[in-house]
PDB file of C-alpha atoms in Angstrom:
ATOM      1  CA  MET A 391      24.012 -47.868  20.394  1.00 48.00           C
ATOM      2  CA  GLY A 392      27.899 -46.993  21.218  1.00 56.00           C
ATOM      3  CA  LYS A 393      30.992 -46.514  19.555  1.00 69.00           C
ATOM      4  CA  GLU A 394      31.544 -50.271  20.132  1.00 73.00           C
ATOM      5  CA  LYS A 395      33.708 -51.850  17.363  1.00 79.00           C
ATOM      6  CA  VAL A 396      33.638 -54.826  16.409  1.00 77.00           C
ATOM      7  CA  THR A 397      36.413 -56.665  16.337  1.00 82.00           C
ATOM      8  CA  VAL A 398      37.571 -59.621  13.416  1.00 82.00           C
ATOM      9  CA  ASN A 399      37.842 -61.762  16.650  1.00 84.00           C
ATOM     10  CA  ASP A 400      34.660 -61.279  17.179  1.00 85.00           C
ATOM     11  CA  LEU A 401      32.785 -62.221  14.048  1.00 83.00           C
ATOM     12  CA  LYS A 402      34.266 -65.211  13.794  1.00 86.00           C
ATOM     13  CA  VAL A 403      33.551 -66.275  17.802  1.00 88.00           C
ATOM     14  CA  THR A 404      29.705 -65.084  16.270  1.00 86.00           C
ATOM     15  CA  LEU A 405      29.938 -67.038  13.301  1.00 86.00           C
ATOM     16  CA  SER A 406      31.640 -70.218  14.624  1.00 88.00           C
ATOM     17  CA  GLU A 407      28.070 -70.039  17.254  1.00 89.00           C
ATOM     18  CA  ILE A 408      25.910 -70.362  14.346  1.00 88.00           C
ATOM     19  CA  GLY A 409      27.402 -72.796  12.597  1.00 87.00           C
ATOM     20  CA  VAL A 410      30.585 -71.856  10.308  1.00 81.00           C
ATOM     21  CA  THR A 411      33.589 -73.404  10.696  1.00 81.00           C
ATOM     22  CA  SER A 412      35.511 -73.637   8.321  1.00 83.00           C
ATOM     23  CA  GLY A 413      38.342 -71.184   8.392  1.00 83.00           C
ATOM     24  CA  LEU A 414      37.752 -69.698   4.668  1.00 86.00           C
ATOM     25  CA  LYS A 415      34.252 -69.497   5.061  1.00 87.00           C
ATOM     26  CA  GLN A 416      34.149 -67.411   7.950  1.00 85.00           C
ATOM     27  CA  GLU A 417      37.433 -65.228   5.991  1.00 87.00           C
ATOM     28  CA  LYS A 418      35.172 -64.601   2.964  1.00 88.00           C
ATOM     29  CA  ILE A 419      32.051 -63.371   5.367  1.00 85.00           C
ATOM     30  CA  ILE A 420      34.449 -61.294   7.086  1.00 84.00           C
ATOM     31  CA  GLN A 421      35.666 -59.797   3.651  1.00 87.00           C
ATOM     32  CA  ARG A 422      32.262 -59.375   2.521  1.00 87.00           C
ATOM     33  CA  LEU A 423      31.006 -57.862   6.193  1.00 84.00           C
ATOM     34  CA  GLN A 424      34.226 -55.192   6.375  1.00 84.00           C
ATOM     35  CA  VAL A 425      33.166 -53.929   2.280  1.00 85.00           C
ATOM     36  CA  ASN A 426      29.736 -53.421   2.835  1.00 86.00           C
ATOM     37  CA  GLY A 427      30.203 -52.212   6.424  1.00 84.00           C
ATOM     38  CA  CYS A 428      32.753 -49.340   4.194  1.00 86.00           C
ATOM     39  CA  LEU A 429      30.001 -48.948   1.746  1.00 89.00           C
ATOM     40  CA  ILE A 430      27.216 -47.982   4.979  1.00 89.00           C
ATOM     41  CA  ALA A 431      29.669 -45.710   6.130  1.00 89.00           C
ATOM     42  CA  MET A 432      30.717 -44.161   3.168  1.00 92.00           C
ATOM     43  CA  VAL A 433      27.094 -43.646   2.179  1.00 92.00           C
ATOM     44  CA  THR A 434      26.405 -42.616   5.749  1.00 92.00           C
ATOM     45  CA  ASP A 435      28.456 -39.667   5.219  1.00 91.00           C
ATOM     46  CA  VAL A 436      27.834 -38.692   1.882  1.00 93.00           C
ATOM     47  CA  LEU A 437      24.023 -39.001   2.872  1.00 93.00           C
ATOM     48  CA  ASP A 438      25.038 -36.864   6.143  1.00 93.00           C
ATOM     49  CA  GLN A 439      27.101 -34.114   3.739  1.00 93.00           C
ATOM     50  CA  LEU A 440      23.740 -33.974   1.490  1.00 93.00           C
ATOM     51  CA  ILE A 441      22.167 -32.890   4.823  1.00 94.00           C
ATOM     52  CA  LYS A 442      24.144 -31.152   6.737  1.00 94.00           C
ATOM     53  CA  GLU A 443      24.682 -28.851   2.915  1.00 93.00           C
ATOM     54  CA  GLU A 444      20.437 -28.536   2.129  1.00 94.00           C
ATOM     55  CA  GLN A 445      20.564 -27.574   6.042  1.00 93.00           C
ATOM     56  CA  GLY A 446      23.200 -24.290   5.369  1.00 92.00           C
ATOM     57  CA  MET A 447      20.877 -23.591   1.975  1.00 92.00           C
ATOM     58  CA  PHE A 448      17.433 -23.548   4.175  1.00 92.00           C
ATOM     59  CA  ARG A 449      19.305 -21.014   6.843  1.00 92.00           C
ATOM     60  CA  LEU A 450      20.855 -19.411   3.812  1.00 92.00           C
ATOM     61  CA  LEU A 451      17.929 -18.973   2.318  1.00 91.00           C
ATOM     62  CA  SER A 452      15.547 -17.930   5.286  1.00 89.00           C
ATOM     63  CA  VAL A 453      17.832 -15.540   5.815  1.00 90.00           C
ATOM     64  CA  GLN A 454      17.798 -13.680   2.332  1.00 89.00           C
ATOM     65  CA  TYR A 455      13.660 -14.223   2.602  1.00 89.00           C
ATOM     66  CA  LYS A 456      14.346 -11.932   5.513  1.00 88.00           C
ATOM     67  CA  GLN A 457      16.209  -9.678   4.373  1.00 89.00           C
ATOM     68  CA  GLU A 458      14.440  -9.590   1.136  1.00 87.00           C
ATOM     69  CA  GLN A 459      11.532  -8.696   3.244  1.00 85.00           C
ATOM     70  CA  LYS A 460      12.968  -5.731   5.416  1.00 84.00           C
ATOM     71  CA  MET A 461      14.655  -4.335   1.446  1.00 86.00           C
ATOM     72  CA  HIS A 462      10.587  -4.349   0.978  1.00 82.00           C
ATOM     73  CA  TYR A 463       9.119  -3.046   4.079  1.00 82.00           C
ATOM     74  CA  THR A 464      11.969  -0.651   3.335  1.00 82.00           C
ATOM     75  CA  GLN A 465      11.504   0.221   0.044  1.00 82.00           C
ATOM     76  CA  MET A 466       7.348   0.542   0.727  1.00 81.00           C
ATOM     77  CA  GLN A 467       8.351   3.209   3.785  1.00 80.00           C
ATOM     78  CA  ASP A 468      10.591   5.133   1.828  1.00 78.00           C
ATOM     79  CA  ALA A 469       7.738   5.274  -0.741  1.00 78.00           C
ATOM     80  CA  ALA A 470       5.044   6.598   1.408  1.00 75.00           C
ATOM     81  CA  LYS A 471       7.138   9.393   2.953  1.00 75.00           C
ATOM     82  CA  LYS A 472       8.950  10.120  -0.995  1.00 76.00           C
ATOM     83  CA  TYR A 473       4.409  10.133  -1.124  1.00 74.00           C
ATOM     84  CA  TYR A 474       2.974  12.223   2.017  1.00 71.00           C
ATOM     85  CA  PHE A 475       6.654  14.741   1.044  1.00 71.00           C
ATOM     86  CA  HIS A 476       4.733  15.105  -2.252  1.00 71.00           C
ATOM     87  CA  LEU A 477       1.562  15.322  -1.238  1.00 71.00           C
ATOM     88  CA  LYS A 478       1.791  18.243   1.955  1.00 68.00           C
ATOM     89  CA  PRO A 479       2.929  20.319  -0.250  1.00 70.00           C
ATOM     90  CA  PHE A 480       0.088  19.296  -2.679  1.00 68.00           C
ATOM     91  CA  ASN A 481      -2.489  19.184   0.155  1.00 63.00           C
ATOM     92  CA  LYS A 482      -1.443  23.204   1.692  1.00 67.00           C
ATOM     93  CA  SER A 483      -1.640  24.472  -2.278  1.00 66.00           C
ATOM     94  CA  PHE A 484      -5.157  22.879  -2.271  1.00 64.00           C
ATOM     95  CA  PHE A 485      -6.097  23.287   0.932  1.00 59.00           C
ATOM     96  CA  GLY A 486      -4.890  26.016   2.813  1.00 60.00           C
ATOM     97  CA  ASP A 487      -2.860  26.416   5.478  1.00 60.00           C
ATOM     98  CA  GLU A 488      -5.979  25.342   7.914  1.00 58.00           C
ATOM     99  CA  ASN A 489      -6.922  21.972   8.774  1.00 59.00           C
ATOM    100  CA  ILE A 490      -7.291  19.350   6.233  1.00 56.00           C
ATOM    101  CA  CYS A 491     -10.765  17.626   7.570  1.00 56.00           C
ATOM    102  CA  ALA A 492     -11.932  21.352   8.326  1.00 58.00           C
ATOM    103  CA  ASN A 493     -11.193  22.428   4.822  1.00 58.00           C
ATOM    104  CA  LEU A 494     -13.100  19.416   3.533  1.00 61.00           C
ATOM    105  CA  GLU A 495     -16.000  20.253   5.477  1.00 61.00           C
ATOM    106  CA  ASP A 496     -16.332  23.374   3.812  1.00 64.00           C
ATOM    107  CA  ASN A 497     -15.438  21.734   0.283  1.00 65.00           C
ATOM    108  CA  ALA A 498     -18.530  19.948   1.401  1.00 66.00           C
ATOM    109  CA  ASN A 499     -20.598  22.822   2.427  1.00 66.00           C
ATOM    110  CA  ASP A 500     -19.822  24.595  -0.391  1.00 68.00           C
ATOM    111  CA  ILE A 501     -20.514  21.650  -2.706  1.00 69.00           C
ATOM    112  CA  TYR A 502     -23.619  21.583  -0.752  1.00 67.00           C
ATOM    113  CA  GLU A 503     -24.528  25.481  -1.589  1.00 65.00           C
ATOM    114  CA  ILE A 504     -23.811  24.598  -5.236  1.00 68.00           C
ATOM    115  CA  ILE A 505     -26.236  21.580  -5.470  1.00 65.00           C
ATOM    116  CA  LYS A 506     -29.185  24.235  -3.757  1.00 63.00           C
ATOM    117  CA  LEU A 507     -28.162  26.728  -6.685  1.00 61.00           C
ATOM    118  CA  LEU A 508     -28.820  24.036  -9.036  1.00 63.00           C
ATOM    119  CA  ALA A 509     -31.759  23.175  -8.209  1.00 60.00           C
ATOM    120  CA  ASP A 510     -32.980  26.521  -7.626  1.00 58.00           C
ATOM    121  CA  HIS A 511     -32.035  27.428 -10.614  1.00 56.00           C
ATOM    122  CA  THR A 512     -34.332  24.839 -12.416  1.00 58.00           C
ATOM    123  CA  ASN A 513     -36.777  25.468 -10.436  1.00 55.00           C
ATOM    124  CA  ASP A 514     -37.687  22.404  -9.748  1.00 54.00           C
ATOM    125  CA  HIS A 515     -37.941  20.759  -6.038  1.00 57.00           C
ATOM    126  CA  LYS A 516     -37.291  17.183  -7.916  1.00 59.00           C
ATOM    127  CA  ASP A 517     -34.134  17.960  -8.992  1.00 61.00           C
ATOM    128  CA  MET A 518     -32.889  18.290  -5.788  1.00 64.00           C
ATOM    129  CA  GLU A 519     -34.523  14.973  -4.706  1.00 69.00           C
ATOM    130  CA  VAL A 520     -32.881  12.952  -7.057  1.00 70.00           C
ATOM    131  CA  ILE A 521     -29.239  14.882  -6.545  1.00 66.00           C
ATOM    132  CA  LYS A 522     -29.556  13.799  -3.700  1.00 68.00           C
ATOM    133  CA  ARG A 523     -30.490  10.473  -3.581  1.00 68.00           C
ATOM    134  CA  ASN A 524     -27.670   9.951  -6.425  1.00 65.00           C
ATOM    135  CA  LEU A 525     -25.371  11.824  -3.310  1.00 64.00           C
ATOM    136  CA  ARG A 526     -26.589   8.757  -1.108  1.00 66.00           C
ATOM    137  CA  LYS A 527     -26.309   6.098  -3.840  1.00 63.00           C
ATOM    138  CA  ARG A 528     -22.258   7.084  -3.825  1.00 58.00           C
ATOM    139  CA  LYS A 529     -22.263   7.854  -0.009  1.00 58.00           C
ATOM    140  CA  LEU A 530     -20.973  11.304  -0.670  1.00 53.00           C
ATOM    141  CA  ASN A 531     -23.891  13.000   1.605  1.00 49.00           C
ATOM    142  CA  HIS A 532     -22.888  11.971   4.623  1.00 51.00           C
ATOM    143  CA  HIS A 533     -22.737  15.024   6.221  1.00 49.00           C
ATOM    144  CA  ILE A 534     -23.647  17.280   3.097  1.00 49.00           C
ATOM    145  CA  PHE A 535     -27.137  16.483   4.031  1.00 48.00           C
ATOM    146  CA  ASP A 536     -28.407  15.987   7.615  1.00 42.00           C
TER     147      ASP A 536
END
């Protein structure tokens, strides 16, 4: 449908064609149609405005959501950097300046030696097997006992 306007004369011709010939009746019908048309136009304008406001609100919420995501991401990155910054000196003081993985393996070997000493001290081979089994259950022996 285009934007053609219906004139009063067009309505009178159409009403005459469908059998409404009285001028007074035609005027009443035309007035009602004009009032109804105005009401429809007003409702359409209100609905269009509501739709535009809802679309604007949706865009605003979408932007706010993206900003919140960026903010949370930035906060998580900052927290990770702070954690790493504070953890690094602790790792150095705890493990020394060498490679941490190598130190962990050395610590694992030290733990193995301690367990061996404990088992030797009790002078019972069965205790050593129990210790090995418990370590296997806790998955702590992946490179201690081969």
